[in-house]
XYZ file of C-alpha atoms in Angstrom:
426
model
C -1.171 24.887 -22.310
C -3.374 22.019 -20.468
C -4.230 20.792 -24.251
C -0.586 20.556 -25.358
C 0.315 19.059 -21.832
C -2.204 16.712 -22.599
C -2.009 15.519 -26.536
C 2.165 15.951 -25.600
C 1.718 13.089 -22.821
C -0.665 10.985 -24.329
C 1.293 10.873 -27.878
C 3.956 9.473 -25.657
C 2.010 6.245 -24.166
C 2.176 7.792 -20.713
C -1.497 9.093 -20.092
C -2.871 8.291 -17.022
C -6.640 9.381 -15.970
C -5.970 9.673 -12.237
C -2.886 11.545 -12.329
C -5.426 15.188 -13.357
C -4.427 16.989 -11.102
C -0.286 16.409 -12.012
C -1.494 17.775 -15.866
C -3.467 20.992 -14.264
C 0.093 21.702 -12.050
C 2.476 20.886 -14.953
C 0.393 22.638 -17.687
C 0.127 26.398 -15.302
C 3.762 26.256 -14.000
C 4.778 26.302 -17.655
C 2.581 28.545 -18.804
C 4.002 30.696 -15.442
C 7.291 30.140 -17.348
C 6.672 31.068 -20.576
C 5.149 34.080 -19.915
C 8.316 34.952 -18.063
C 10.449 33.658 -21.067
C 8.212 36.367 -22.827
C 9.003 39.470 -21.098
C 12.628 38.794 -21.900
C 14.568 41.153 -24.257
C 15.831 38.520 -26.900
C 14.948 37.859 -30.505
C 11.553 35.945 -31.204
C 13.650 32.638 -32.655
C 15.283 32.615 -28.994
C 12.433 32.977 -26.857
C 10.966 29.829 -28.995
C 13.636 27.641 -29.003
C 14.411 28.461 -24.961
C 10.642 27.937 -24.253
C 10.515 24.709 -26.255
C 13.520 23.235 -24.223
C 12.010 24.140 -21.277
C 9.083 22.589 -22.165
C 11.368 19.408 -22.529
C 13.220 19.725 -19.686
C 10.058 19.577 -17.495
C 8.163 17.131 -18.822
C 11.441 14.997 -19.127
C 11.457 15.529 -14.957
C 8.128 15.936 -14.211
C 6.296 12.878 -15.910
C 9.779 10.991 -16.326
C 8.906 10.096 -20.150
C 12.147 9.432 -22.009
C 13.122 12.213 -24.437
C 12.360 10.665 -27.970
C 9.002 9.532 -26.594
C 8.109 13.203 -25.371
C 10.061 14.751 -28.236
C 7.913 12.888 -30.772
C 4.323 13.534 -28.755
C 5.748 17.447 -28.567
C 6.737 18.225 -31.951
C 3.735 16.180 -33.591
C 1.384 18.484 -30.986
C 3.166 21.832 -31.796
C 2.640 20.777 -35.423
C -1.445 19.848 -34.580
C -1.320 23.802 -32.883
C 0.131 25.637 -35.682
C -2.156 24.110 -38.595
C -5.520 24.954 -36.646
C -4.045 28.272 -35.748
C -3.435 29.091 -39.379
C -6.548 27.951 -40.580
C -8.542 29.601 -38.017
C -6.584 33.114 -38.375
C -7.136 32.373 -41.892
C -11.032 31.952 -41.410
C -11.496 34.733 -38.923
C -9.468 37.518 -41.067
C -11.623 36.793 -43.624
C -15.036 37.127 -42.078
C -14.270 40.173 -39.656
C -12.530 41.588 -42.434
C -9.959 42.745 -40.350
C -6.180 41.474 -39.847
C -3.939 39.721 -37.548
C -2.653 43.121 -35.988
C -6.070 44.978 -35.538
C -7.420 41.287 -33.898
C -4.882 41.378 -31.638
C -5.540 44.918 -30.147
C -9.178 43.913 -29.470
C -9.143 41.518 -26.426
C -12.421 40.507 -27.243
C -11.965 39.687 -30.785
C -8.750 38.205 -29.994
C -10.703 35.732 -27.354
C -12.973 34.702 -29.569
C -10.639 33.323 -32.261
C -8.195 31.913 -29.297
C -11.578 29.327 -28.556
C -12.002 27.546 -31.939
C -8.561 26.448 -31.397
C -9.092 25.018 -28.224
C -12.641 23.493 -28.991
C -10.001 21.437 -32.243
C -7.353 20.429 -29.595
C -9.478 19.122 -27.350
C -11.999 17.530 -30.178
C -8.457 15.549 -30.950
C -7.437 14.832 -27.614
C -10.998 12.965 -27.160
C -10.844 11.077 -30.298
C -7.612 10.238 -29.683
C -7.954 8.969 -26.317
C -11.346 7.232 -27.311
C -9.453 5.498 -30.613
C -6.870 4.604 -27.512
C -4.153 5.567 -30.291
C -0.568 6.342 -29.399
C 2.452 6.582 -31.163
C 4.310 4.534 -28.816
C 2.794 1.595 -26.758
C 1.618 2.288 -23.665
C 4.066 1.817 -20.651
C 4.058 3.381 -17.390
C 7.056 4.349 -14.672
C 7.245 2.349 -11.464
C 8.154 5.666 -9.334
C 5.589 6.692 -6.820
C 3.638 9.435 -8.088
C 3.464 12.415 -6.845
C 0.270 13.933 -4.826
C -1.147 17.429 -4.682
C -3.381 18.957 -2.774
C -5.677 22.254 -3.468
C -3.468 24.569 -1.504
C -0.218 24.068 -3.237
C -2.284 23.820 -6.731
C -3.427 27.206 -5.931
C -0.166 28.608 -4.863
C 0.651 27.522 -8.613
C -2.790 29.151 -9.962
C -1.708 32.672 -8.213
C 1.991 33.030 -9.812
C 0.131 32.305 -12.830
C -1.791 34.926 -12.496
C 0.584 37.252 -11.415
C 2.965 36.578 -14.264
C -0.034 37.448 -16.953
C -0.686 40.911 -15.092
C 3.284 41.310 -15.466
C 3.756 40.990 -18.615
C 0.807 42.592 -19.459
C 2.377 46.104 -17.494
C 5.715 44.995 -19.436
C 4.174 44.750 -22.381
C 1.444 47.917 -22.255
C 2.824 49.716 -19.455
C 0.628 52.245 -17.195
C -2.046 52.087 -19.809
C -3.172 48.595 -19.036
C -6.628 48.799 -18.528
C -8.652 48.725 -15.745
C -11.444 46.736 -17.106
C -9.417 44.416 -18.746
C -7.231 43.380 -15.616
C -10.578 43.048 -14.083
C -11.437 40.905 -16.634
C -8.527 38.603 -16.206
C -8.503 38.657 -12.474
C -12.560 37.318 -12.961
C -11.508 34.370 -15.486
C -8.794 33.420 -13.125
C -10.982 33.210 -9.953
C -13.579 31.116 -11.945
C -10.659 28.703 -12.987
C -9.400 28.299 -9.659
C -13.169 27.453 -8.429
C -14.052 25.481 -11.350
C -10.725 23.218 -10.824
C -11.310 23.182 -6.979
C -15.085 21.657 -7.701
C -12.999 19.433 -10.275
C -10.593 17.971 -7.558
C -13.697 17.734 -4.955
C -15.807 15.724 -7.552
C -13.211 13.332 -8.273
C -12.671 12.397 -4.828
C -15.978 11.927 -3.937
C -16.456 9.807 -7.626
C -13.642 7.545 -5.923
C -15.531 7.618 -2.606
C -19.038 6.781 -4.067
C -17.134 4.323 -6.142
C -16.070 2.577 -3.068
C -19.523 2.627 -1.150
C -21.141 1.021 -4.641
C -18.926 -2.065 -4.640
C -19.219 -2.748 -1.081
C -23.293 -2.416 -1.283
C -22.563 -4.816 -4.393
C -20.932 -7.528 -1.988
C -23.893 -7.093 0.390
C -26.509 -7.622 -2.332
C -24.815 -10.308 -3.637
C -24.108 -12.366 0.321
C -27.687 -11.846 0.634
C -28.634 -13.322 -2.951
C -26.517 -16.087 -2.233
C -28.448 -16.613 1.171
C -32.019 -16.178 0.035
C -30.776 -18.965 -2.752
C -30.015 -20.906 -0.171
C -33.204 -20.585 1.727
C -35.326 -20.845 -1.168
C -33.848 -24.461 -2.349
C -34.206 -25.500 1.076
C -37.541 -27.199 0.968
C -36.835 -28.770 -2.521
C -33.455 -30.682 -0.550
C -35.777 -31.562 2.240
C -38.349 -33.628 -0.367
C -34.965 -35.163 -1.320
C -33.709 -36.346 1.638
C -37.421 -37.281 2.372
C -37.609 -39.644 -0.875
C -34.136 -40.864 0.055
C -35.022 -42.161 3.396
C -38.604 -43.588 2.239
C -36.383 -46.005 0.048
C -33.873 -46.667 2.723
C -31.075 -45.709 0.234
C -28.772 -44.870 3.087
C -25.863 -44.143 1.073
C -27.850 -41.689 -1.581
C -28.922 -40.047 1.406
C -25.634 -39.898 3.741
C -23.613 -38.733 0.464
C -26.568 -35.508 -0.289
C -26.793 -35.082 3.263
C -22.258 -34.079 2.634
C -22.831 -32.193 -0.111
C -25.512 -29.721 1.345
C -23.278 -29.636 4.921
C -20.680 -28.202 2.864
C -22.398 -25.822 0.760
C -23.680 -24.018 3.983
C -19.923 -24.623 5.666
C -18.585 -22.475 2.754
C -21.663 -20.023 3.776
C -21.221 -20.068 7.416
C -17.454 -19.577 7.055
C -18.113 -16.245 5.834
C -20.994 -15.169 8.179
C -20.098 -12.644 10.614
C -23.386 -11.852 12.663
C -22.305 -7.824 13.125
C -20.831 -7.350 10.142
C -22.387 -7.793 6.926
C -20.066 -5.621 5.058
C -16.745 -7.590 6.179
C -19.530 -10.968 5.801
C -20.012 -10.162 1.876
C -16.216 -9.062 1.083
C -15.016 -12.732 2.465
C -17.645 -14.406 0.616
C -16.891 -11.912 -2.792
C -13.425 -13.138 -2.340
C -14.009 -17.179 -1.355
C -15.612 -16.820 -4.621
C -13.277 -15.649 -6.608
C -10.613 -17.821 -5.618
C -12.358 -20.302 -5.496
C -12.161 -19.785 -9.371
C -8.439 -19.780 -9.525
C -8.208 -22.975 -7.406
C -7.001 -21.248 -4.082
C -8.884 -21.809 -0.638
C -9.548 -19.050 1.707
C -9.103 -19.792 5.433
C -10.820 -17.461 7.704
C -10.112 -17.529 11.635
C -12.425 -14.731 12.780
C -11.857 -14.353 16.263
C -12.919 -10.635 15.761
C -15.734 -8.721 14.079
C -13.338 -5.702 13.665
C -16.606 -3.974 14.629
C -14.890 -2.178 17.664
C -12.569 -0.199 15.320
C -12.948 3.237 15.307
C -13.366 3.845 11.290
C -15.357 2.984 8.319
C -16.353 -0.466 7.140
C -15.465 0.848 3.620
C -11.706 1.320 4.760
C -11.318 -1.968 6.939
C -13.054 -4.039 3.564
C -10.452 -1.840 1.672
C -7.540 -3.222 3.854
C -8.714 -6.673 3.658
C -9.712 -6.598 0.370
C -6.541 -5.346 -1.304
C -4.097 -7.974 1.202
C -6.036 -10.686 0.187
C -6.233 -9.801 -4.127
C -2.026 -9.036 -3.355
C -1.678 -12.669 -2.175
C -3.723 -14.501 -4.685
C -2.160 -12.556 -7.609
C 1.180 -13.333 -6.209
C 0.402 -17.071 -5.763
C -1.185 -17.111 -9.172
C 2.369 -15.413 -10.362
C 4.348 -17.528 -8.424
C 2.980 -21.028 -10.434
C 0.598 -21.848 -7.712
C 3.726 -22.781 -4.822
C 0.410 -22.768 -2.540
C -3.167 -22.325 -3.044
C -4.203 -21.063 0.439
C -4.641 -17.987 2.022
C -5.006 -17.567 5.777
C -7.153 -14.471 7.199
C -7.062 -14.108 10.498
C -8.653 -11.753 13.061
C -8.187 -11.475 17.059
C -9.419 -8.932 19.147
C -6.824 -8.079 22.277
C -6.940 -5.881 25.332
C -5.663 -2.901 23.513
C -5.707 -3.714 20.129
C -6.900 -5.497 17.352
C -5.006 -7.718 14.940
C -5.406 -8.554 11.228
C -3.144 -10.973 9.547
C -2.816 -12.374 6.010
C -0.769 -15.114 5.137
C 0.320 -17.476 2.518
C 2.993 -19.761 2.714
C 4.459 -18.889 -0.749
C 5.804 -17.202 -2.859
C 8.205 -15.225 -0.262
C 9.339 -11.662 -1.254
C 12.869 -10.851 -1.453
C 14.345 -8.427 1.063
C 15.034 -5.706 -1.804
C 11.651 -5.997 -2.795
C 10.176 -5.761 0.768
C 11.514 -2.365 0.953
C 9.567 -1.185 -2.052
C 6.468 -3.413 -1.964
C 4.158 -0.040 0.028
C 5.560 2.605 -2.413
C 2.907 3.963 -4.586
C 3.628 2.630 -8.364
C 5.626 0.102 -7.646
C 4.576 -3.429 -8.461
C 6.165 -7.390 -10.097
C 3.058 -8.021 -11.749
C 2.345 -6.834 -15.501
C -0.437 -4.637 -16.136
C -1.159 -3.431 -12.131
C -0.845 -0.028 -10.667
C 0.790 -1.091 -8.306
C -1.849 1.093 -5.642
C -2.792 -1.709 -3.462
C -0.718 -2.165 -0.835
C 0.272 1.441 -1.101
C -3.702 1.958 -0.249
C -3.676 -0.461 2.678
C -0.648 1.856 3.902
C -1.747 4.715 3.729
C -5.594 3.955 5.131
C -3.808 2.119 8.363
C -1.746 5.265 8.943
C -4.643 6.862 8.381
C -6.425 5.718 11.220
C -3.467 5.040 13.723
C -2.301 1.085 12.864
C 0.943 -0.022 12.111
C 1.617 -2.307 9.474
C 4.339 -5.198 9.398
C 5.659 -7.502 6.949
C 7.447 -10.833 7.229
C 8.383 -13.161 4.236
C 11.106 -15.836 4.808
C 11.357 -19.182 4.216
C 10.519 -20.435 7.658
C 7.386 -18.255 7.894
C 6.137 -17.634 4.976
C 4.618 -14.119 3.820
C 2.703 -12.633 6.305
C 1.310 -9.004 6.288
C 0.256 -7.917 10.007
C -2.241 -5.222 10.811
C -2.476 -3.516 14.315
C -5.285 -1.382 15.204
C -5.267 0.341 18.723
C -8.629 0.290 20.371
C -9.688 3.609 21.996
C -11.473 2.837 25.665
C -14.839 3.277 25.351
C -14.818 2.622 22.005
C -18.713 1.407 20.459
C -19.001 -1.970 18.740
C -20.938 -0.074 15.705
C -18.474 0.795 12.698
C -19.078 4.205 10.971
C -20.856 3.748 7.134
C -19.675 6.935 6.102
C-alpha cells in the first residue's frame, strides 16, 4: 500500500521527501480500510470500486492533490500493479507447478510471490524519482503540513494490525492458526521498530545536518582570518616601500583599503561566540554578493541564553535569508539589513530589520504558518522554523511592517537568574 501511496503521489507532481512520515500514516490507515471494505458481504466488483473511491477520497483530503492529478497518478499505478502481478503469478505457477488457488492456501508460498512485486514497484518508484519524471509538473500546496509523531503513528500501526487478525477470523474462522497469527503479530512488531528507527534517523540526519553547516561557518571565519594573518607581512613590505618613496598618497589610499578589509572582519567578530561570529560573516558574504549591506549592532553575545548555538544561528540565520530574499523580490526598495542585539535585565532582544519591502496585513497573519510563502520555489519553512524554535525555548516573537517603520521581526528571550554565559553545543 506504501508503494501505491507512493508511485500514486509522485505521478501527480506532489512528492515531497520530508513529508515520510505523512506516506507511512496515509498508506496503513488505508490499508486499515480496505481490509475492512474486505470483510464486507458485497460482490467483488463493489468492494473494488468502493475501495478505489476511497482511495480517492483520502488522498484528495489528505495530500490535497486535485482529482485529475491523483486520478491520473492512481489509475496509471493500479495499471503498473496489475501487469507485474500477472506476470509474476504467471512466472511462479509455472515453476512451482502449482496454481493460483493451492498458492494462496500456503502462506509461505503466497509470501514469497507477494515480494517480487514489491522489489518491481519500488525498482520503478526509484527510477522514477531518480529520472525526476512526472506526469504533471511539479507544484506544491501552500497549507501547513501536517506533523506526526511516533505515538499517534503507532496508534495507526495497531488498528492495522488488528484489522488483518479480523479478517483473518472472518475469513478462516476458529481455525486460524496459531503459528501463523504469531507470525503476523512478529512482522508487525518488526515494522513498527523498523519505522520507529526510521523516524529517529531522520531527525537526527536533520540534526547532524545542522551541526555540519554551522562547523562549516566556523572553518570558513577562521580561513578567512588565518588569510588575513598570513598576507599581513606581505602589506607591511608595502606600506614599507610606500613610505621609503614618500608616496604619501599610494600609501594613505592602501593604508583605506586594508582598514576596511579588517572593519568588514571585525564587524563580525564576537570574542565568545564563534558560532554566531562565522554565521554573520557567512551571511555579510553572501549579501555582499547580491549588493545588500549587513549592519550588525551587537550589544549582546546571546551567550547568556539558555539553549543551543545551533538554534540561536538557526533564528538568525533564517530572519536574515527572509529579508534579503524579500528585498531581492521586492526590486531592491533597500539594500540593508539591520541586526541588532541588546542584552536587558530580564531579557534579551534580537531584532531584524529592513526598511522595505513592508508586508501587507493579510499576509502578516500567514507569514509563520508552515508552507506558506510569496516567493517561487521556497518551502516556505523558515520563519515557520524561527517560530517554532523561539517557542521552543520560551521567547516571543513580534512582527511590525508599516510604512513608518519598516519590517521589523523582534525576538525576546527571557533570561533565567543564574543563568551561565556558556551556550550548550548540543
Amino acid at each position: 500500500m506504501l508503494l501505491i501511496v507512493l508511485l500514486s503521489v509522485f505521478l501527480a507532481g506532489r512528492y515531497e521527501q520530508q513529508q515520510a512520515i505523512k506516506y507511512f500514516i496515509a498508506a496503513l490507515f488505508l490499508a486499515c480500510v480496505f481490509e475492512g471494505i474486505q470483510g464486507l458481504s458485497l460482490a467483488e466488483s463493489i468492494r473494488l470500486i468502493i475501495q478505489l473511491l476511497v482511495f480517492l477520497l483520502f488522498m484528495i483530503l489528505f495530500f490535497r492533490i486535485p482529482i485529475i492529478r491523483i486520478l491520473t497518478g492512481t489509475v496509471i499505478t493500479l495499471l503498473l500493479l496489475q501487469a507485474t502481478e500477472i506476470i509474476t503469478i504467471k512466472v511462479f505457477t509455472t515453476f512451482a507447478h502449482k496454481d493460483l488457488l493451492d498458492i494462496k492456501k500456503d502462506s509461505l508460498l503466497w509470501l514469497f510471490m507477494i515480494w517480487p512485486n514489491l522489489l518491481i514497484l519500488s525498482l520503478t518508484f526509484w527510477l522514477l524519482y531518480r529520472k525526476k519524471f512526472s506526469i504533471f509538473k511539479e507544484d506544491h500546496p501552500t497549507a501547513r503540513p501536517q506533523s506526526y509523531s511516533i505515538g499517534s503513528y503507532l496508534f495507526f500501526t495497531f488498528l492495522y494490525i488488528f484489522s488483518i487478525i479480523g479478517a483473518e477470523f472472518l475469513a478462516k474462522g476458529s481455525k486460524q492458526s496459531g503459528i501463523q497469527l504469531a507470525f503476523l503479530l512478529g512482522f508487525e512488531i518488526f515494522s513498527i521498530l523498523l519505522v520507529r528507527e526510521i523516524i529517529t534517523s531522520k531527525a537526527r540526519e536533520t540534526e547532524l545536518s545542522i551541526h555540519k553547516q554551522y562547523i562549516a561557518d566556523i572553518t570558513s571565519l577562521f580561513t578567512t582570518i588565518r588569510a588575513q594573518r598570513h598576507d599581513f607581512a606581505n602589506h607591511i613590505q608595502v606600506l614599507y616601500i610606500f613610505a621609503k618613496q614618500k608616496n604619501h598618497e599610494r600609501l594613505l589610499a592602501y593604508i583605506e583599503e586594508l582598514v576596511e578589509q579588517v572593519k568588514e572582519i571585525n564587524e563580525v567578530l564576537v570574542s565568545d561566540n564563534p558560532g554566531l561570529s562565522a554565521l554573520l560573516q557567512a551571511k555579510a558574504c553572501q549579501f555582499k554578493e547580491k549588493d545588500i549591506a549587513l549592519n550588525l549592532q551587537l550589544f549582546s553575545s546571546l551567550t547568556e541564553l539558555d539553549m543551543r548555538a545551533t538554534e540561536v544561528n538557526q533564528i538568525i540565520g533564517n530572519l536574515l535569508d527572509n529579508a534579503a530574499d524579500a528585498i531581492e523580490l521586492a526590486g531592491y526598495p533597500t539594500q540593508e539589513i539591520h541586526l541588532r542585539t541588546n542584552r536587558q535585565e530580564s531579557n534579551t532582544c534580537i531584532k531584524v530589520t529592513n526598511i522595505r519591502p513592508v508586508i501587507s496585513a493579510d499576509m502578516q497573519k500567514k507569514i509563520f504558518e508552515y508552507g506558506f510563502s510569496t516567493k517561487p520555489h521556497h518551502t516556505g519553512v523558515g520563519l515557520a522554523i524561527v517560530h517554532s524554535l523561539v517557542k521552543k525555548n520560551g521567547g516571543t516573537l513580534s512582527l511590525i511592517s508599516n510604512e513608518e517603520h519598516g519590517t521589523e521581526f523582534t525576538i525576546t528571550f527571557p533570561i533565567k537568574e543564574g543563568t551561565k554565559r556558556e551556550q550548550k553545543t548540543s
